[in-house]
PDB file of N, CA, C and O and ligand atoms in Angstrom:
ATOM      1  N   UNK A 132       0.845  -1.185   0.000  1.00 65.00           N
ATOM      2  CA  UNK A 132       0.000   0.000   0.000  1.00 65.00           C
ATOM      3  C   UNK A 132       0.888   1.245   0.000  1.00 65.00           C
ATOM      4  O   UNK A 132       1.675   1.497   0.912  1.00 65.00           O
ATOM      5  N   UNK A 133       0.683   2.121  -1.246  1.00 76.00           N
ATOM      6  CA  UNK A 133       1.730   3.498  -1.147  1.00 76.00           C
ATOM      7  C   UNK A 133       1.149   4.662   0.478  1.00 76.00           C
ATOM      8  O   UNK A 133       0.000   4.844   0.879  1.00 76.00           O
ATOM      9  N   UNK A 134       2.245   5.133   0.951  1.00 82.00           N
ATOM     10  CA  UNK A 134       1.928   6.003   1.865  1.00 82.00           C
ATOM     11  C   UNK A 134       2.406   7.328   0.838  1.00 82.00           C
ATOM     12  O   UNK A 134       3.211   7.319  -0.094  1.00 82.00           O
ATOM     13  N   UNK A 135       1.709   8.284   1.309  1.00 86.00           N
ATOM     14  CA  UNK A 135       1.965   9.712   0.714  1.00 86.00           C
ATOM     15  C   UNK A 135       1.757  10.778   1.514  1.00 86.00           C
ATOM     16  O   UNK A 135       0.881  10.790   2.379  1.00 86.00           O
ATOM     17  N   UNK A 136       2.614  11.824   1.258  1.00 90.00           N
ATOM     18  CA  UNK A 136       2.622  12.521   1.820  1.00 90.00           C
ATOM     19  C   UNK A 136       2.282  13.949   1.371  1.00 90.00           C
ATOM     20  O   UNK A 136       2.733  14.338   0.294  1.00 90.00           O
ATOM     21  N   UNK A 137       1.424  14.857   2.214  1.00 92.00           N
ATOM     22  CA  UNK A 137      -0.168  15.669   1.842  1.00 92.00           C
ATOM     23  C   UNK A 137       0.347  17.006   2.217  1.00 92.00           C
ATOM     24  O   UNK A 137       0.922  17.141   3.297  1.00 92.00           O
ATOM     25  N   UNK A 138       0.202  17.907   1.489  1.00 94.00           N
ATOM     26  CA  UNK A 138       0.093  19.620   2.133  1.00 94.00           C
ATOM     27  C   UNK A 138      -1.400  19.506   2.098  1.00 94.00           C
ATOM     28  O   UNK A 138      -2.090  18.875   1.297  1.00 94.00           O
ATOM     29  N   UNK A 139      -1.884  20.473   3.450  1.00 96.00           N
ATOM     30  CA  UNK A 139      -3.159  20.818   2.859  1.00 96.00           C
ATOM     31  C   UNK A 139      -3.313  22.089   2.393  1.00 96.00           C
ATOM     32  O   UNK A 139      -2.582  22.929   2.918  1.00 96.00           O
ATOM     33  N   UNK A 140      -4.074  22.460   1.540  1.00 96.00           N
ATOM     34  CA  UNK A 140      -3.693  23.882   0.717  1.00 96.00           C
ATOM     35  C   UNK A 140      -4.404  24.484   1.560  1.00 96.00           C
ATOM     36  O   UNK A 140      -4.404  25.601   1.043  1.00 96.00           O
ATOM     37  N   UNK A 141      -5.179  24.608   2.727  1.00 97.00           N
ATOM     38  CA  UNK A 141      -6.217  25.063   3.355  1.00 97.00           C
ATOM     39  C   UNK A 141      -5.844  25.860   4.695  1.00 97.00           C
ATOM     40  O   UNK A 141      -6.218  27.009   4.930  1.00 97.00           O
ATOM     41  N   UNK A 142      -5.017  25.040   5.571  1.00 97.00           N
ATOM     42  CA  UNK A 142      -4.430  25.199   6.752  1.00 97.00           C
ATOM     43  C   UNK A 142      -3.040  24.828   6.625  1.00 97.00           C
ATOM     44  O   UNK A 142      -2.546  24.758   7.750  1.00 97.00           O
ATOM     45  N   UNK A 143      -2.176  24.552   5.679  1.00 95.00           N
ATOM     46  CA  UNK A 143      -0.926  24.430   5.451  1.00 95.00           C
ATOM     47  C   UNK A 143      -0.515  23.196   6.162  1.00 95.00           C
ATOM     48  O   UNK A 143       0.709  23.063   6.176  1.00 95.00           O
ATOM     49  N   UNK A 144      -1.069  22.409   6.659  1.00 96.00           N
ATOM     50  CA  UNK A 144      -0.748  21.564   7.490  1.00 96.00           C
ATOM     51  C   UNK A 144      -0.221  20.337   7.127  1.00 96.00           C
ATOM     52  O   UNK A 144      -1.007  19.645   6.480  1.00 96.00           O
ATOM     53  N   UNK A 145       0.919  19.829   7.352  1.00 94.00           N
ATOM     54  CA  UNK A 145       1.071  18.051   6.673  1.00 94.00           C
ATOM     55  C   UNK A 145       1.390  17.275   7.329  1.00 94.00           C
ATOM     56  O   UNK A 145       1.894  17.290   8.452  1.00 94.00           O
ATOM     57  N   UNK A 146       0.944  16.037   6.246  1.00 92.00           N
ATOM     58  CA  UNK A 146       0.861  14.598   7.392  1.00 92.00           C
ATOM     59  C   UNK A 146       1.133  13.851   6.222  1.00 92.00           C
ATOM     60  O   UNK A 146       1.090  14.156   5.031  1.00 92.00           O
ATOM     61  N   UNK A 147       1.480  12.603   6.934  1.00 90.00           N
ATOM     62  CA  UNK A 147       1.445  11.292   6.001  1.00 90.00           C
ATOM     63  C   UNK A 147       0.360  10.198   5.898  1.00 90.00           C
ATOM     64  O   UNK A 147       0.160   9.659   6.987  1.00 90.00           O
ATOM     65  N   UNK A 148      -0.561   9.620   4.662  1.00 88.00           N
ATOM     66  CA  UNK A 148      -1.128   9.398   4.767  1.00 88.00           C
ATOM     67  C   UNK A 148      -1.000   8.054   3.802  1.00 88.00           C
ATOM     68  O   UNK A 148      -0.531   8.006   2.665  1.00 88.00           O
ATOM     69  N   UNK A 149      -1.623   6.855   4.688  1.00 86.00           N
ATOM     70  CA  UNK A 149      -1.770   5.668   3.575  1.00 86.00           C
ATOM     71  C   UNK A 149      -3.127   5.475   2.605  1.00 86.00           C
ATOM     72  O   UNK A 149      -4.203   5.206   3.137  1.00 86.00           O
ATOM     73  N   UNK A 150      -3.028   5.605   1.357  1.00 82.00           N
ATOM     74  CA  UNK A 150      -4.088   5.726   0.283  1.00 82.00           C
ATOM     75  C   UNK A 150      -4.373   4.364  -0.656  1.00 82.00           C
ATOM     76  O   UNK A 150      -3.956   4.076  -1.777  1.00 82.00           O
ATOM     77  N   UNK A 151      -5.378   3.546   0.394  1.00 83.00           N
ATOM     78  CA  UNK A 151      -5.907   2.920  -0.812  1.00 83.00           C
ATOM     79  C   UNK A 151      -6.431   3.318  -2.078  1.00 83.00           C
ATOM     80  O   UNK A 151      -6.756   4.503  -2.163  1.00 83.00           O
ATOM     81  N   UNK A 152      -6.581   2.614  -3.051  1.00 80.00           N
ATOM     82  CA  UNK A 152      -7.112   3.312  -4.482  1.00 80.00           C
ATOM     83  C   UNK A 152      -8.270   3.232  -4.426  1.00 80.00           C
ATOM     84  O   UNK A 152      -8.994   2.325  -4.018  1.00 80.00           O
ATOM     85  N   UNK A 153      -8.609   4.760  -5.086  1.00 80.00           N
ATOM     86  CA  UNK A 153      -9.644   5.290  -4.866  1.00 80.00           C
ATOM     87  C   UNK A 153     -10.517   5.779  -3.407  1.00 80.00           C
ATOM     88  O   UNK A 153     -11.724   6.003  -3.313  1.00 80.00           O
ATOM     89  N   UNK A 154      -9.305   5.864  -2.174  1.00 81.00           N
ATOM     90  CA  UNK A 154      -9.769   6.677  -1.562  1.00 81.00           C
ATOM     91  C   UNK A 154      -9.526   8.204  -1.547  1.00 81.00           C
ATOM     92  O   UNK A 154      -8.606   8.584  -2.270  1.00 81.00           O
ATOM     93  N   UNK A 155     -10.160   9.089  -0.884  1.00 83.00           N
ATOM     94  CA  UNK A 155      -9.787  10.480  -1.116  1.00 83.00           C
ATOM     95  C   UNK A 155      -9.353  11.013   0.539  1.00 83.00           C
ATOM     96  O   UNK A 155     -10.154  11.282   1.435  1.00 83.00           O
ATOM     97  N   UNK A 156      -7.749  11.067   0.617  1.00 90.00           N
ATOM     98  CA  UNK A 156      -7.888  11.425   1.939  1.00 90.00           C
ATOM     99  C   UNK A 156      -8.525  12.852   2.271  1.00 90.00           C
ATOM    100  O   UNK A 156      -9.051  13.521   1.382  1.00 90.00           O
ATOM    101  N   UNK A 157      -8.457  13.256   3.511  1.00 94.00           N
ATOM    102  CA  UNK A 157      -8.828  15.092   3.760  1.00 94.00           C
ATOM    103  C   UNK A 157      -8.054  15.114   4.616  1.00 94.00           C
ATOM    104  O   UNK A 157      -7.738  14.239   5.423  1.00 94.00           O
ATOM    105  N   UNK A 158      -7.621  16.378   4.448  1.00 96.00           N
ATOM    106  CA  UNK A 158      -7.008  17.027   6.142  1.00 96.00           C
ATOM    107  C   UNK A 158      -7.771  16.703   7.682  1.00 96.00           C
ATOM    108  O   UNK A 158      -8.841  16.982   8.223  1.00 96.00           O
ATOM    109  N   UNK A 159      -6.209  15.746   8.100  1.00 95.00           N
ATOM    110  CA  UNK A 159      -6.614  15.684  10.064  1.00 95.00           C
ATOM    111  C   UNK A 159      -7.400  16.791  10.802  1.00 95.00           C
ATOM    112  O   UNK A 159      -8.211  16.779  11.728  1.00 95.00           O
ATOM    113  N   UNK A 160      -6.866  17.715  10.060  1.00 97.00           N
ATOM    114  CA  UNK A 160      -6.995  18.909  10.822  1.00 97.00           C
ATOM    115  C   UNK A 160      -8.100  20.190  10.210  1.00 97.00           C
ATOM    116  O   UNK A 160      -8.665  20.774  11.135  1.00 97.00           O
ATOM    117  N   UNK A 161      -8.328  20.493   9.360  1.00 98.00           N
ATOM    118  CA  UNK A 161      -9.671  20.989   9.082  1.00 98.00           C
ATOM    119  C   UNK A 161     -10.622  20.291   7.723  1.00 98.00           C
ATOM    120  O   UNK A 161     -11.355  20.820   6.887  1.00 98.00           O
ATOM    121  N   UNK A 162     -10.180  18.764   7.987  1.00 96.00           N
ATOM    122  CA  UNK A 162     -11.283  17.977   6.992  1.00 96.00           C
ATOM    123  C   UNK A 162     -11.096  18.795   5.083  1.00 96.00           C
ATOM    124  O   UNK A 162     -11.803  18.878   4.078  1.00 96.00           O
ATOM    125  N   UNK A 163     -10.169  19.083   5.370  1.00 96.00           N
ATOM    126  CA  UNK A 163     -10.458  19.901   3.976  1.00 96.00           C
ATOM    127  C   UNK A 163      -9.714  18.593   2.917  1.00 96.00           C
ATOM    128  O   UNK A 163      -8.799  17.859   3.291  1.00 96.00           O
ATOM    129  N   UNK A 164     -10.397  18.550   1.502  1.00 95.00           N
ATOM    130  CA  UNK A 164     -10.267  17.627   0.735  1.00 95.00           C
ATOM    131  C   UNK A 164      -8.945  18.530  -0.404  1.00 95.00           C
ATOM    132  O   UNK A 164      -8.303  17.846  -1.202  1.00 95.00           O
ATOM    133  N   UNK A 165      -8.754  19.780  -0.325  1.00 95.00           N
ATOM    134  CA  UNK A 165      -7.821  20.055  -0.954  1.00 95.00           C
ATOM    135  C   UNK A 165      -6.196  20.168  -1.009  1.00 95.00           C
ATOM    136  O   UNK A 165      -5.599  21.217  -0.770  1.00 95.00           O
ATOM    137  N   UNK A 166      -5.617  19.038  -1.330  1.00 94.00           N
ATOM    138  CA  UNK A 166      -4.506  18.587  -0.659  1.00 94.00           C
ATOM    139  C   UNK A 166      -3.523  18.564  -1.785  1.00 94.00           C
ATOM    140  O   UNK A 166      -3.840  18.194  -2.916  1.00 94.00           O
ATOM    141  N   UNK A 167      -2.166  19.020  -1.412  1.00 93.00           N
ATOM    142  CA  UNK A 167      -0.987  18.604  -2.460  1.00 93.00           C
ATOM    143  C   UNK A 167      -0.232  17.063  -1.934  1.00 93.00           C
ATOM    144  O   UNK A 167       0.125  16.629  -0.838  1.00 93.00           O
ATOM    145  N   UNK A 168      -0.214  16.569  -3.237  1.00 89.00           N
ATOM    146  CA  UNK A 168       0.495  15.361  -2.595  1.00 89.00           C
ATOM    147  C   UNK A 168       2.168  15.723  -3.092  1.00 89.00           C
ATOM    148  O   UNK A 168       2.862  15.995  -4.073  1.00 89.00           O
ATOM    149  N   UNK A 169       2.200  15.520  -1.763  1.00 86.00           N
ATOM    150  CA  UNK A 169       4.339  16.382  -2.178  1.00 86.00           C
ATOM    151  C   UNK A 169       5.057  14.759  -2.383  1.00 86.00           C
ATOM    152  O   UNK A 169       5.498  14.830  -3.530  1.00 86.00           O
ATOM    153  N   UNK A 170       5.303  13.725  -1.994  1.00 69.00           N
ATOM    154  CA  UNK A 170       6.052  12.955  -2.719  1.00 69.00           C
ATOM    155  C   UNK A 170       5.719  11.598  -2.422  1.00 69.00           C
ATOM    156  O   UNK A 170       5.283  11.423  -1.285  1.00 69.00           O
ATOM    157  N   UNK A 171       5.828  10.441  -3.268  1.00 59.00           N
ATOM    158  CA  UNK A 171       5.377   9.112  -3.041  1.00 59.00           C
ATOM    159  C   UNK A 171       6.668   8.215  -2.001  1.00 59.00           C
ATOM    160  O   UNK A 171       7.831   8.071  -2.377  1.00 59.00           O
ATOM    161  N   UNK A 172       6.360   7.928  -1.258  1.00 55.00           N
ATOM    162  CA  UNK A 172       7.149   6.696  -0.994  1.00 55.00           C
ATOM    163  C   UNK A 172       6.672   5.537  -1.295  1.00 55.00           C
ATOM    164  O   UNK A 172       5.564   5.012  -1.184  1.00 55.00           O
ATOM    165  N   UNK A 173       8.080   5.091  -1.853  1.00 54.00           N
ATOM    166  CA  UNK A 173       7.841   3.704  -3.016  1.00 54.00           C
ATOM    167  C   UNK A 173       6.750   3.075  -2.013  1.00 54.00           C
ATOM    168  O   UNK A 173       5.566   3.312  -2.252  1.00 54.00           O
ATOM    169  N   UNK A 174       7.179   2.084  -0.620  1.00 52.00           N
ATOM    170  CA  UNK A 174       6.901   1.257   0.137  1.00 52.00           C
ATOM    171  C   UNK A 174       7.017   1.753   1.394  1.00 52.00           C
ATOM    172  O   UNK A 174       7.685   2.736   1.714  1.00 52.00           O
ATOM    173  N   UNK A 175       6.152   0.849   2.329  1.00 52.00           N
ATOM    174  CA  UNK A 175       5.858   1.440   3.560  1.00 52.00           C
ATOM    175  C   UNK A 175       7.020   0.409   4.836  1.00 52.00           C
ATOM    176  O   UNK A 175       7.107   0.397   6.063  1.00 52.00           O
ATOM    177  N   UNK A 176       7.712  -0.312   3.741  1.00 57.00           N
ATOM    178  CA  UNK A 176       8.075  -1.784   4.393  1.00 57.00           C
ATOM    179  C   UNK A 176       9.387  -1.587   5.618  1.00 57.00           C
ATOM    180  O   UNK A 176       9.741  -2.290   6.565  1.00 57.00           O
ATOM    181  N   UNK A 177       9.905  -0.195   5.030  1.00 60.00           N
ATOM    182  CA  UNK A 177      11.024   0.266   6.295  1.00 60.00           C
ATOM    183  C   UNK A 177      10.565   0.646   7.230  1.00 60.00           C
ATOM    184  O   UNK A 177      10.997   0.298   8.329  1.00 60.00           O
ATOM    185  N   UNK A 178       9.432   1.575   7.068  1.00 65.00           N
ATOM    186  CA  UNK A 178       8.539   2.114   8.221  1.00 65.00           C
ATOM    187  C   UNK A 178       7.482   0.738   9.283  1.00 65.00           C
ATOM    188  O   UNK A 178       7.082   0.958  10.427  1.00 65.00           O
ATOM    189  N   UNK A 179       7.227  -0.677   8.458  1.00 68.00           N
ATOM    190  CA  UNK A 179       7.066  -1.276   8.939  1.00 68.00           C
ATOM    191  C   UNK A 179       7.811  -1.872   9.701  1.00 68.00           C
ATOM    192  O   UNK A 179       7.413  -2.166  10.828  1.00 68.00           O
ATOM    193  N   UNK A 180       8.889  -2.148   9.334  1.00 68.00           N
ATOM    194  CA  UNK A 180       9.752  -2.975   9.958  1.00 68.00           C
ATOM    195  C   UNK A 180      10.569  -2.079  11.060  1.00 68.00           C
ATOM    196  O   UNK A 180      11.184  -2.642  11.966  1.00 68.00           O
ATOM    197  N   UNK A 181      10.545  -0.866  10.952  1.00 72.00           N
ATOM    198  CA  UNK A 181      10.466   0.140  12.436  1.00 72.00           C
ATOM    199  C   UNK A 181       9.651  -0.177  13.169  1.00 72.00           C
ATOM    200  O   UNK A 181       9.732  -0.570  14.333  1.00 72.00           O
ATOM    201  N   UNK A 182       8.419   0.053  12.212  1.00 76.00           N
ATOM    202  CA  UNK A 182       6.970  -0.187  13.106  1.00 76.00           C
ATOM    203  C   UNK A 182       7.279  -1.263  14.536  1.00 76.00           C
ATOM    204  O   UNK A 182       7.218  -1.017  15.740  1.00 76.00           O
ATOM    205  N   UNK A 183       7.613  -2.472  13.818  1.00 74.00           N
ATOM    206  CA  UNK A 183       7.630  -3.750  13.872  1.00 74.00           C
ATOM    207  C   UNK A 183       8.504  -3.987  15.243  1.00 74.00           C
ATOM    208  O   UNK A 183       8.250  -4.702  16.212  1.00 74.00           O
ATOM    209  N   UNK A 184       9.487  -3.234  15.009  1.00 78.00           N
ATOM    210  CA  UNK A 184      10.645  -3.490  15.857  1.00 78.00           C
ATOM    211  C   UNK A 184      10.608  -2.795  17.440  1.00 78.00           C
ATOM    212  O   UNK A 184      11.072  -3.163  18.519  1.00 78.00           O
ATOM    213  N   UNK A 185       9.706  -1.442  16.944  1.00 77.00           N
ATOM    214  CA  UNK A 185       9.661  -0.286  17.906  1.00 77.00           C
ATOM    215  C   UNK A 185       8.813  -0.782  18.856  1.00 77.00           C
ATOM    216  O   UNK A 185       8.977  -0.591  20.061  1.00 77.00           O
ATOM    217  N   UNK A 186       7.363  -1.793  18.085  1.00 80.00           N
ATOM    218  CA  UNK A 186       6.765  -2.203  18.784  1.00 80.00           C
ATOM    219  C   UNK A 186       6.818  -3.327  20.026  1.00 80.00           C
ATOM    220  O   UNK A 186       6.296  -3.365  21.141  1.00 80.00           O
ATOM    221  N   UNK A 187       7.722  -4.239  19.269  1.00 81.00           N
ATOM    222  CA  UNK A 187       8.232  -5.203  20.136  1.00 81.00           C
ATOM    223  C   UNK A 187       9.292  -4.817  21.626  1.00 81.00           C
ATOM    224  O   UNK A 187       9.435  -5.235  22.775  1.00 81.00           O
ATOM    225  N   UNK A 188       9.875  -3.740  20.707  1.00 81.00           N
ATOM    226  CA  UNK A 188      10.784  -3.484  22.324  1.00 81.00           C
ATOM    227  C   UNK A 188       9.689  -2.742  23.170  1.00 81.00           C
ATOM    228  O   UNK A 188       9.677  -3.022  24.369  1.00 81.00           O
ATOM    229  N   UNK A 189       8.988  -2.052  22.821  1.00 83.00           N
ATOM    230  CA  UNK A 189       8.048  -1.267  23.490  1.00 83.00           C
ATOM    231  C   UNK A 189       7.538  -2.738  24.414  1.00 83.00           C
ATOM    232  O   UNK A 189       7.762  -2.709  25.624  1.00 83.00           O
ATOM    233  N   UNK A 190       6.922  -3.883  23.873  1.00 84.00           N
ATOM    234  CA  UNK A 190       6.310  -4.885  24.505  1.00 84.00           C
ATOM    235  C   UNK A 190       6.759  -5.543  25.380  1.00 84.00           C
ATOM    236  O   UNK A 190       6.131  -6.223  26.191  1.00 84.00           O
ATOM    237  N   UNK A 191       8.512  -5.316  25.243  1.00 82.00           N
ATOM    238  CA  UNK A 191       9.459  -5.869  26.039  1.00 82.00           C
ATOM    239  C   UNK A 191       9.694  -5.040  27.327  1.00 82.00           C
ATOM    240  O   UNK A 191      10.013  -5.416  28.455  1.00 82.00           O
ATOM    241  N   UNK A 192       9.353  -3.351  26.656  1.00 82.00           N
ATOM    242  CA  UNK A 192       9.651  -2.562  28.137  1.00 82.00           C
ATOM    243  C   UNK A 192       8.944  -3.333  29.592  1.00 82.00           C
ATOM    244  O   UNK A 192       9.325  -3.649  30.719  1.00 82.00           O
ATOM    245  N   UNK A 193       7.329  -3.421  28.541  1.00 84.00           N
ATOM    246  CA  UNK A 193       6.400  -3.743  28.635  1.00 84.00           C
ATOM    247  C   UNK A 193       6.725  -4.778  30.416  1.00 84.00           C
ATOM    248  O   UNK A 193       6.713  -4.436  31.598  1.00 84.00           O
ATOM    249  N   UNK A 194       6.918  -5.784  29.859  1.00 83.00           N
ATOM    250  CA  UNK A 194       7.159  -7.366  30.079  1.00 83.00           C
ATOM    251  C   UNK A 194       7.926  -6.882  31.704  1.00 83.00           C
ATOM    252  O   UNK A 194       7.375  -6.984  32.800  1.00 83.00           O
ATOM    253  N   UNK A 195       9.197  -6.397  31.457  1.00 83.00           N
ATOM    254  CA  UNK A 195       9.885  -5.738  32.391  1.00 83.00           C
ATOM    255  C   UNK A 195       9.561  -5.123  33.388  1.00 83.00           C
ATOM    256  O   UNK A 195       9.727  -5.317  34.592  1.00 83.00           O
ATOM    257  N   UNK A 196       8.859  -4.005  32.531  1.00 83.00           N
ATOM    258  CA  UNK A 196       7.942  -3.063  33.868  1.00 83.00           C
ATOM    259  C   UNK A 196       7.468  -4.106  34.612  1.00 83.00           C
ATOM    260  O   UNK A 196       8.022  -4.376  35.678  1.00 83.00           O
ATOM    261  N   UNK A 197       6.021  -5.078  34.011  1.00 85.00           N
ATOM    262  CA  UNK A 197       5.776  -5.680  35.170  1.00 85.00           C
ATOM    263  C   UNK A 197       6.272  -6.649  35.810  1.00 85.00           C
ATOM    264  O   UNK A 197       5.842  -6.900  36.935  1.00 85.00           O
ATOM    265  N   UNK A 198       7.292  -7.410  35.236  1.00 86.00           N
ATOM    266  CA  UNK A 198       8.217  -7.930  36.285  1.00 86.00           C
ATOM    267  C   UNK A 198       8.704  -7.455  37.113  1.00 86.00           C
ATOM    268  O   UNK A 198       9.156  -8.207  37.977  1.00 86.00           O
ATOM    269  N   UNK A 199       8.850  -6.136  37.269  1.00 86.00           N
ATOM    270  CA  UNK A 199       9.111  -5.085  38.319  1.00 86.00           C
ATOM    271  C   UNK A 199       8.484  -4.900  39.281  1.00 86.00           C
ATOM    272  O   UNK A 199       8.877  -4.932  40.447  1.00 86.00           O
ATOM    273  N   UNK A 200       6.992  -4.596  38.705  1.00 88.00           N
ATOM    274  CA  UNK A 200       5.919  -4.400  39.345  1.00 88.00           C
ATOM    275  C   UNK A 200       5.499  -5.551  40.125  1.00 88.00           C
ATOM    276  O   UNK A 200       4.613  -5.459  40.975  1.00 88.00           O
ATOM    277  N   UNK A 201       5.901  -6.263  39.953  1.00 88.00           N
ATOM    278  CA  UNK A 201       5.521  -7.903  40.443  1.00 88.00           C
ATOM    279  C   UNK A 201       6.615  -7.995  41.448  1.00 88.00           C
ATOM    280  O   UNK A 201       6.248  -7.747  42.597  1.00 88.00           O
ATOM    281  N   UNK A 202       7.844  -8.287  41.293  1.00 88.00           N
ATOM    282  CA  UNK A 202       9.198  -7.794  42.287  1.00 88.00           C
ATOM    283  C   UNK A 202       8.551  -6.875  43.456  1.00 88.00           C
ATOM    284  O   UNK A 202       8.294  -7.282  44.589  1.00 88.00           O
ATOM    285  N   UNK A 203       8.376  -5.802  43.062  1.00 88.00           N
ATOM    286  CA  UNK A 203       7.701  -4.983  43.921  1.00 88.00           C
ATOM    287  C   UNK A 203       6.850  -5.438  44.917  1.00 88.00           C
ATOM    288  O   UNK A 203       7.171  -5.859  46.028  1.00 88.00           O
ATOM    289  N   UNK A 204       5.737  -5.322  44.438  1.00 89.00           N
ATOM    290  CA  UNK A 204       4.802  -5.699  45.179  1.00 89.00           C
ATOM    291  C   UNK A 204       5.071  -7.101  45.926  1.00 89.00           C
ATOM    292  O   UNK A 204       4.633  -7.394  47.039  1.00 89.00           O
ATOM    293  N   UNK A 205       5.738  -7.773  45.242  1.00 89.00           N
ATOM    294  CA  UNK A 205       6.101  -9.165  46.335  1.00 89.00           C
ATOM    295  C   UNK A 205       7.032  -8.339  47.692  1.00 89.00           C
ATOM    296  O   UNK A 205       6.574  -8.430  48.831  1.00 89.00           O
ATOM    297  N   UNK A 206       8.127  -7.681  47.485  1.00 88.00           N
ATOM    298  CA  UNK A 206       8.703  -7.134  48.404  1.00 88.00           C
ATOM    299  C   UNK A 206       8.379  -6.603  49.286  1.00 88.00           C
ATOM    300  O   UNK A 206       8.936  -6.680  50.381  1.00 88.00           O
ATOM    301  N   UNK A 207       6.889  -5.587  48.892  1.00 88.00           N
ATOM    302  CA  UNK A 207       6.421  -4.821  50.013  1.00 88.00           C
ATOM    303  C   UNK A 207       5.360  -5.978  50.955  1.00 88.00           C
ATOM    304  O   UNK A 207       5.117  -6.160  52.148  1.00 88.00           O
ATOM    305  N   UNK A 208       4.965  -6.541  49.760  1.00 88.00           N
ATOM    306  CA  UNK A 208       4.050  -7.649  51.128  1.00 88.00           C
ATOM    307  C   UNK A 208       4.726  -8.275  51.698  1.00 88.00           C
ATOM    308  O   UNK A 208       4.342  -8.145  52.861  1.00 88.00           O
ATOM    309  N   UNK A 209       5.749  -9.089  51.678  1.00 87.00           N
ATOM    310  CA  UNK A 209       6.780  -9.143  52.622  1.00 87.00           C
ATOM    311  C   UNK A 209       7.127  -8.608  53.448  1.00 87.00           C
ATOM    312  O   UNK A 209       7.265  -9.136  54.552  1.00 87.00           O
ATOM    313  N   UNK A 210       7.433  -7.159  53.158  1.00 84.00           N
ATOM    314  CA  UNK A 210       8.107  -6.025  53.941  1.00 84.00           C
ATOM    315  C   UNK A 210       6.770  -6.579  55.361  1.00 84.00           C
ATOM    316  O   UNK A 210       6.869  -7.282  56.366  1.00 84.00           O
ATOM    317  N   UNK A 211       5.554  -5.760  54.678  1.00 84.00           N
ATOM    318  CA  UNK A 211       4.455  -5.815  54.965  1.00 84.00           C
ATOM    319  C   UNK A 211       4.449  -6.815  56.530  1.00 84.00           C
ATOM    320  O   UNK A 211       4.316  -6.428  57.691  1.00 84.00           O
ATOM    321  N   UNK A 212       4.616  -7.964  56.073  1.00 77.00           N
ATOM    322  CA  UNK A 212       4.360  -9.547  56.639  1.00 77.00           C
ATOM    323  C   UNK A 212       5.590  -9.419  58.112  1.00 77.00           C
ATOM    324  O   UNK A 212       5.279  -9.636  59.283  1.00 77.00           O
ATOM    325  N   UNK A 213       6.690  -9.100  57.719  1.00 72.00           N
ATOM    326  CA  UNK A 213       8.291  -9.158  58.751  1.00 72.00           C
ATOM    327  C   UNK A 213       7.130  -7.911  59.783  1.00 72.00           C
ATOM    328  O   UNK A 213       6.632  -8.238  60.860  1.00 72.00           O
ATOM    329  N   UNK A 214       6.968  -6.858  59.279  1.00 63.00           N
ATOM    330  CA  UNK A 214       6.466  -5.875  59.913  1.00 63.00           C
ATOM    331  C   UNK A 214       5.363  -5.912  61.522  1.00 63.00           C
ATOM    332  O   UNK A 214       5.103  -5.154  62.456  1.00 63.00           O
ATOM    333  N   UNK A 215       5.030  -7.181  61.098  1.00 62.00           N
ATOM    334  CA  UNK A 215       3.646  -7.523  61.614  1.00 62.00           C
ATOM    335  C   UNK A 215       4.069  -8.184  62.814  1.00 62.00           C
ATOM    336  O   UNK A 215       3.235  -8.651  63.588  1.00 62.00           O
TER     337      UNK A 215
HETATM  338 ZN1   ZN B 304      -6.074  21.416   6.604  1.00 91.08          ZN
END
């Protein structure tokens, strides 16, 4: 699927946008349908495979945090428990 990228002639505003055929994107930002398309990128497949990658470590922070959170909370109920 080509991604492209949009001036809007309206509010000057740009974004990148993925365009199936025969859709008509509009501006995020004031819906306006009058748009320059400033340049094609061939494929979206680098940005996926960022996508891809960014996401997974993100999932990994993820994973971590709550192993942390889990660490944690075991510690304080413990703490908790000696306390008593
Ligand atoms: Zn706009």
């Amino acid at each position: 699927m080509p991604i492209y990228e949009y001036a809007c002639r309206s509010c000057a505003h740009k974004f990148e946008k993925l365009v199936r055929t025969g859709d008509t994107p509009a501006c995020p930002l004031c819906k306006s349908l009058d748009l320059e398309r400033l340049l094609s990128l061939s494929t979206i497949s680098s940005d996926t495979s960022r996508q891809l990658s960014f996401n997974r470590a993100r999932a990994r922070a993820k994973l971590v945090q709550r192993d942390k959170d889990a660490a944690q909370a075991d510690y304080e109920k413990k703490h908790r428990d000696e306390g008593h």
